[in-house]
Amino acid sequence: MPRGACLLVVDADAERRARIAAVLGREIEVVACADLDAARDALEAHEVDVVFLDAVVGASDGVALCAELRRSRPLVPVVLVASSKDQEIAVRALRAGAWDFLSRPFPDPLLREVVRRAVDNRRLRAEVRELRR
């Protein structure tokens, strides 16, 4: 994982946020939020490289935040997460601009790989944008 990378985790479930931080905390800065308002604040306060977003955050629709992020921060990959029975959400997420979709439960090595690829993608896209200038 590139040094100085930052992952924003948006999930209402404290145990899931803690698990992701435990798995990735030594490799990447992890900022965890329980709701969409806190996520918006974190996006303003941190240079976020990738957003790991639950499809349903409390009573809020994570897919809507995904679409909002695609408009406001087009270089930041959004990985949407939902339970394996929510395949309709996967379709909505990809249409909203999600970079990837994971079904819960997922193994730790897959989590690491998806986040690593997303961070690499964000860095490459930023570099291409800079070179085009």
Coordinates of N, CA, C and O in Angstrom, one line a residue, residues 19-129:
R19 N -13.2 -3.9 12.6 CA -12.5 -5.0 11.9 C -11.7 -4.5 10.7 O -10.5 -4.9 10.5
I20 N -12.2 -3.6 10.0 CA -11.5 -3.0 8.8 C -10.3 -2.2 9.3 O -9.2 -2.4 8.8
A21 N -10.5 -1.5 10.4 CA -9.3 -0.7 10.9 C -8.2 -1.7 11.5 O -7.1 -1.4 11.3
A22 N -8.7 -2.8 12.1 CA -7.7 -3.8 12.6 C -6.9 -4.4 11.4 O -5.7 -4.7 11.5
V23 N -7.6 -4.8 10.4 CA -7.0 -5.4 9.2 C -6.1 -4.5 8.5 O -5.0 -4.9 8.1
L24 N -6.5 -3.3 8.3 CA -5.7 -2.4 7.4 C -4.9 -1.3 8.1 O -4.1 -0.6 7.5
G25 N -5.1 -1.1 9.4 CA -4.6 0.0 10.2 C -3.0 0.1 10.1 O -2.5 1.2 10.3
R26 N -2.3 -1.0 9.9 CA -0.9 -0.9 9.8 C -0.4 -0.5 8.4 O 0.8 -0.1 8.3
E27 N -1.3 -0.6 7.5 CA -0.9 -0.4 6.1 C -1.4 1.0 5.5 O -0.8 1.5 4.5
I28 N -2.4 1.5 6.1 CA -3.0 2.7 5.6 C -3.7 3.4 6.7 O -4.2 2.8 7.7
E29 N -3.8 4.8 6.6 CA -4.6 5.5 7.6 C -6.0 5.2 7.4 O -6.5 5.3 6.3
V30 N -6.7 4.9 8.5 CA -8.1 4.5 8.4 C -8.9 5.6 9.2 O -8.7 5.8 10.4
V31 N -9.8 6.3 8.5 CA -10.8 7.2 9.2 C -12.1 6.5 9.1 O -12.6 6.2 8.0
A32 N -12.8 6.3 10.3 CA -14.0 5.6 10.3 C -15.2 6.5 10.7 O -15.0 7.3 11.7
C33 N -16.3 6.4 10.1 CA -17.5 7.2 10.4 C -18.7 6.3 10.4 O -18.8 5.4 9.7
A34 N -19.7 6.7 11.3 CA -20.9 5.9 11.5 C -22.0 6.4 10.7 O -23.1 5.8 10.6
D35 N -21.9 7.7 10.1 CA -23.0 8.2 9.3 C -22.5 9.1 8.2 O -21.4 9.4 8.1
L36 N -23.4 9.5 7.3 CA -23.1 10.2 6.1 C -22.6 11.6 6.4 O -21.7 12.2 5.8
D37 N -23.2 12.3 7.5 CA -22.8 13.6 7.8 C -21.3 13.6 8.3 O -20.5 14.5 7.9
A38 N -21.0 12.6 9.1 CA -19.6 12.5 9.6 C -18.7 12.2 8.5 O -17.5 12.7 8.4
A39 N -19.1 11.4 7.5 CA -18.3 11.1 6.3 C -18.0 12.4 5.5 O -16.9 12.6 5.1
R40 N -19.0 13.2 5.3 CA -18.8 14.5 4.6 C -17.8 15.3 5.3 O -16.9 15.9 4.7
D41 N -17.9 15.4 6.6 CA -16.9 16.2 7.4 C -15.5 15.6 7.3 O -14.5 16.3 7.1
A42 N -15.4 14.3 7.3 CA -14.1 13.6 7.2 C -13.5 13.9 5.8 O -12.3 14.0 5.7
L43 N -14.3 13.9 4.8 CA -13.8 14.2 3.4 C -13.2 15.6 3.3 O -12.3 15.8 2.5
E44 N -13.8 16.5 4.1 CA -13.2 17.9 4.1 C -12.0 18.0 4.9 O -11.1 18.8 4.6
A45 N -11.8 17.1 5.9 CA -10.7 17.2 6.9 C -9.5 16.4 6.4 O -8.4 16.6 6.9
H46 N -9.7 15.4 5.6 CA -8.6 14.4 5.2 C -8.5 14.4 3.7 O -9.4 14.5 2.9
E47 N -7.3 14.1 3.3 CA -7.0 13.8 1.8 C -7.3 12.3 1.7 O -6.4 11.4 1.9
V48 N -8.5 12.0 1.3 CA -8.9 10.6 1.2 C -8.6 10.0 -0.2 O -8.8 10.6 -1.2
D49 N -8.0 8.8 -0.1 CA -7.6 8.1 -1.4 C -8.7 7.1 -1.9 O -8.8 6.8 -3.0
V50 N -9.5 6.6 -0.9 CA -10.5 5.6 -1.3 C -11.6 5.6 -0.2 O -11.3 5.8 1.0
V51 N -12.8 5.5 -0.6 CA -14.0 5.4 0.3 C -14.5 4.0 0.3 O -14.8 3.5 -0.8
F52 N -14.7 3.4 1.5 CA -15.2 2.1 1.6 C -16.6 2.3 2.3 O -16.7 2.7 3.5
L53 N -17.7 2.2 1.5 CA -19.0 2.7 1.9 C -20.0 1.6 2.0 O -20.2 0.8 1.0
D54 N -20.7 1.5 3.1 CA -21.8 0.5 3.3 C -23.0 1.0 2.5 O -23.2 2.2 2.4
A55 N -23.7 0.1 1.8 CA -24.8 0.5 1.0 C -25.9 1.1 1.8 O -26.7 2.0 1.3
V56 N -26.1 0.7 3.0 CA -27.1 1.2 3.9 C -26.4 1.7 5.2 O -25.9 0.9 5.9
V57 N -26.3 3.0 5.4 CA -25.7 3.6 6.6 C -26.7 4.1 7.5 O -27.2 5.2 7.3
G58 N -27.1 3.3 8.5 CA -28.2 3.7 9.3 C -29.5 3.8 8.5 O -29.8 2.8 7.8
A59 N -30.2 4.9 8.5 CA -31.4 5.1 7.7 C -31.0 5.7 6.4 O -31.9 6.0 5.6
S60 N -29.8 5.9 6.1 CA -29.4 6.6 4.9 C -29.0 5.6 3.8 O -28.6 4.5 4.0
D61 N -29.0 6.2 2.6 CA -28.7 5.4 1.4 C -27.3 5.7 1.0 O -27.0 6.8 0.5
G62 N -26.4 4.7 1.2 CA -25.0 4.8 0.8 C -24.8 5.0 -0.7 O -23.9 5.7 -1.1
V63 N -25.7 4.5 -1.5 CA -25.6 4.6 -3.0 C -25.7 6.1 -3.3 O -25.1 6.6 -4.3
A64 N -26.6 6.9 -2.6 CA -26.7 8.3 -2.9 C -25.4 9.0 -2.6 O -25.1 9.9 -3.4
L65 N -24.8 8.7 -1.5 CA -23.5 9.3 -1.2 C -22.5 8.9 -2.3 O -21.6 9.8 -2.7
C66 N -22.5 7.7 -2.8 CA -21.6 7.3 -3.9 C -21.8 8.2 -5.1 O -20.8 8.7 -5.6
A67 N -23.0 8.4 -5.5 CA -23.3 9.3 -6.6 C -22.8 10.7 -6.4 O -22.2 11.4 -7.2
E68 N -23.0 11.2 -5.2 CA -22.5 12.6 -4.8 C -21.0 12.6 -4.8 O -20.4 13.6 -5.4
L69 N -20.3 11.6 -4.4 CA -18.9 11.6 -4.4 C -18.3 11.5 -5.8 O -17.3 12.1 -6.1
R70 N -19.0 10.8 -6.7 CA -18.5 10.7 -8.1 C -18.6 12.1 -8.7 O -17.7 12.4 -9.6
R71 N -19.5 12.9 -8.3 CA -19.6 14.3 -8.9 C -18.6 15.2 -8.2 O -17.9 16.0 -8.9
S72 N -18.5 15.2 -6.9 CA -17.6 16.1 -6.2 C -16.1 15.7 -6.2 O -15.3 16.6 -6.1
R73 N -15.9 14.4 -6.2 CA -14.5 13.9 -6.1 C -14.3 12.8 -7.1 O -14.2 11.6 -6.7
P74 N -14.3 13.1 -8.4 CA -14.3 12.0 -9.4 C -13.0 11.1 -9.4 O -13.1 10.0 -9.9
L75 N -11.9 11.6 -8.8 CA -10.7 10.7 -8.7 C -10.7 9.7 -7.6 O -10.0 8.8 -7.6
V76 N -11.6 9.9 -6.6 CA -11.6 9.0 -5.4 C -12.5 7.8 -5.7 O -13.7 7.9 -5.9
P77 N -11.9 6.6 -5.7 CA -12.7 5.4 -5.9 C -13.6 5.1 -4.7 O -13.2 5.3 -3.6
V78 N -14.8 4.7 -5.0 CA -15.7 4.3 -4.0 C -16.0 2.8 -4.1 O -16.4 2.3 -5.1
V79 N -15.8 2.1 -3.0 CA -16.1 0.6 -2.9 C -17.3 0.5 -2.1 O -17.3 0.8 -0.9
L80 N -18.4 0.1 -2.7 CA -19.7 -0.1 -2.0 C -19.7 -1.5 -1.5 O -19.3 -2.5 -2.1
V81 N -20.3 -1.7 -0.3 CA -20.4 -3.0 0.4 C -21.8 -3.2 0.8 O -22.5 -2.3 1.3
A82 N -22.3 -4.5 0.6 CA -23.6 -4.9 1.0 C -23.6 -6.3 1.3 O -22.7 -7.1 0.9
S83 N -24.7 -6.8 1.9 CA -24.8 -8.3 2.1 C -25.0 -9.0 0.8 O -25.4 -8.4 -0.2
S84 N -24.6 -10.2 0.8 CA -24.7 -11.0 -0.5 C -26.1 -11.1 -1.1 O -26.2 -11.4 -2.3
K85 N -27.1 -10.9 -0.3 CA -28.4 -11.0 -0.8 C -28.9 -9.7 -1.5 O -30.0 -9.7 -2.0
D86 N -28.1 -8.7 -1.4 CA -28.5 -7.4 -1.9 C -27.9 -7.1 -3.3 O -27.3 -6.1 -3.5
Q87 N -28.1 -8.0 -4.3 CA -27.5 -7.8 -5.6 C -28.1 -6.6 -6.3 O -27.4 -6.0 -7.2
E88 N -29.4 -6.3 -6.1 CA -29.9 -5.1 -6.7 C -29.1 -3.8 -6.3 O -28.9 -3.0 -7.1
I89 N -28.6 -3.8 -5.1 CA -27.8 -2.7 -4.6 C -26.5 -2.6 -5.4 O -26.0 -1.6 -5.8
A90 N -26.0 -3.8 -5.8 CA -24.7 -3.8 -6.6 C -25.0 -3.1 -7.9 O -24.1 -2.3 -8.3
V91 N -26.1 -3.4 -8.5 CA -26.4 -2.8 -9.8 C -26.5 -1.3 -9.7 O -26.0 -0.5 -10.4
R92 N -27.3 -0.9 -8.6 CA -27.5 0.6 -8.4 C -26.2 1.2 -8.1 O -25.9 2.4 -8.5
A93 N -25.3 0.6 -7.3 CA -24.0 1.1 -7.0 C -23.1 1.4 -8.2 O -22.5 2.4 -8.3
L94 N -23.1 0.4 -9.0 CA -22.2 0.5 -10.2 C -22.8 1.6 -11.2 O -22.0 2.4 -11.8
R95 N -24.1 1.7 -11.2 CA -24.7 2.8 -12.1 C -24.4 4.2 -11.5 O -24.4 5.1 -12.2
A96 N -24.3 4.2 -10.1 CA -24.0 5.5 -9.4 C -22.6 5.8 -9.5 O -22.2 6.9 -9.0
G97 N -21.7 5.0 -10.1 CA -20.3 5.3 -10.2 C -19.4 4.6 -9.3 O -18.2 5.0 -9.2
A98 N -19.8 3.6 -8.5 CA -18.9 2.9 -7.6 C -17.8 2.3 -8.4 O -18.0 1.8 -9.5
W99 N -16.6 2.3 -7.9 CA -15.5 1.7 -8.5 C -15.5 0.2 -8.4 O -15.1 -0.5 -9.3
D100 N -16.0 -0.3 -7.3 CA -16.1 -1.8 -7.1 C -17.2 -2.0 -6.1 O -17.7 -1.1 -5.4
F101 N -17.6 -3.3 -6.0 CA -18.6 -3.7 -5.1 C -18.2 -5.0 -4.4 O -17.7 -5.9 -5.1
L102 N -18.4 -5.1 -3.1 CA -18.0 -6.3 -2.3 C -19.3 -6.8 -1.6 O -20.0 -6.0 -1.0
S103 N -19.5 -8.1 -1.6 CA -20.6 -8.7 -0.9 C -20.0 -9.2 0.5 O -19.0 -9.8 0.5
R104 N -20.8 -8.9 1.5 CA -20.4 -9.4 2.9 C -20.9 -10.8 3.0 O -22.0 -11.1 2.5
P105 N -20.2 -11.6 3.7 CA -18.9 -11.4 4.3 C -17.8 -11.6 3.3 O -18.0 -12.3 2.3
F106 N -16.7 -10.9 3.5 CA -15.6 -11.1 2.6 C -14.3 -11.3 3.4 O -14.2 -10.9 4.5
P107 N -13.4 -12.1 2.9 CA -12.2 -12.4 3.6 C -11.2 -11.2 3.7 O -11.2 -10.4 2.8
D108 N -10.4 -11.2 4.7 CA -9.4 -10.1 4.9 C -8.5 -9.9 3.7 O -8.2 -8.8 3.3
P109 N -7.9 -11.0 3.1 CA -7.1 -10.8 1.9 C -7.8 -10.1 0.8 O -7.1 -9.3 0.1
L110 N -9.0 -10.4 0.6 CA -9.8 -9.7 -0.5 C -9.9 -8.2 -0.1 O -9.8 -7.3 -1.0
L111 N -10.2 -7.9 1.1 CA -10.3 -6.5 1.6 C -9.0 -5.8 1.3 O -9.0 -4.7 0.7
R112 N -7.9 -6.4 1.7 CA -6.6 -5.7 1.4 C -6.3 -5.5 -0.1 O -5.9 -4.4 -0.5
E113 N -6.6 -6.5 -0.9 CA -6.4 -6.4 -2.3 C -7.3 -5.3 -3.0 O -6.8 -4.5 -3.8
V114 N -8.5 -5.3 -2.6 CA -9.4 -4.3 -3.2 C -9.0 -2.9 -2.8 O -9.0 -2.0 -3.7
V115 N -8.7 -2.7 -1.6 CA -8.2 -1.3 -1.1 C -6.9 -1.0 -1.8 O -6.7 0.2 -2.2
R116 N -6.0 -1.9 -1.9 CA -4.7 -1.6 -2.5 C -4.9 -1.2 -4.0 O -4.4 -0.2 -4.5
R117 N -5.7 -2.0 -4.7 CA -6.0 -1.6 -6.1 C -6.7 -0.3 -6.2 O -6.4 0.5 -7.2
A118 N -7.6 0.0 -5.3 CA -8.3 1.3 -5.4 C -7.4 2.5 -5.1 O -7.4 3.5 -5.8
V119 N -6.5 2.3 -4.2 CA -5.5 3.4 -3.9 C -4.6 3.6 -5.1 O -4.3 4.7 -5.5
D120 N -4.1 2.5 -5.6 CA -3.3 2.6 -6.8 C -4.0 3.3 -8.0 O -3.4 4.1 -8.7
N121 N -5.2 2.9 -8.2 CA -6.0 3.5 -9.2 C -6.2 5.0 -9.0 O -6.0 5.8 -10.0
R122 N -6.4 5.4 -7.8 CA -6.6 6.9 -7.5 C -5.3 7.6 -7.8 O -5.3 8.7 -8.4
R123 N -4.2 7.0 -7.4 CA -2.9 7.7 -7.5 C -2.6 7.8 -9.0 O -2.1 8.8 -9.5
L124 N -2.8 6.7 -9.8 CA -2.5 6.8 -11.2 C -3.4 7.8 -12.0 O -2.9 8.5 -12.8
R125 N -4.7 7.8 -11.6 CA -5.6 8.8 -12.2 C -5.2 10.2 -11.9 O -5.2 11.1 -12.8
A126 N -4.7 10.5 -10.7 CA -4.3 11.8 -10.3 C -3.0 12.2 -11.1 O -2.8 13.3 -11.5
E127 N -2.1 11.2 -11.2 CA -0.9 11.4 -12.0 C -1.2 11.7 -13.5 O -0.6 12.7 -14.0
V128 N -2.1 11.0 -14.1 CA -2.4 11.2 -15.5 C -3.1 12.6 -15.6 O -2.7 13.4 -16.5
R129 N -3.9 13.0 -14.7 CA -4.5 14.3 -14.7 C -3.5 15.4 -14.6 O -3.5 16.4 -15.4

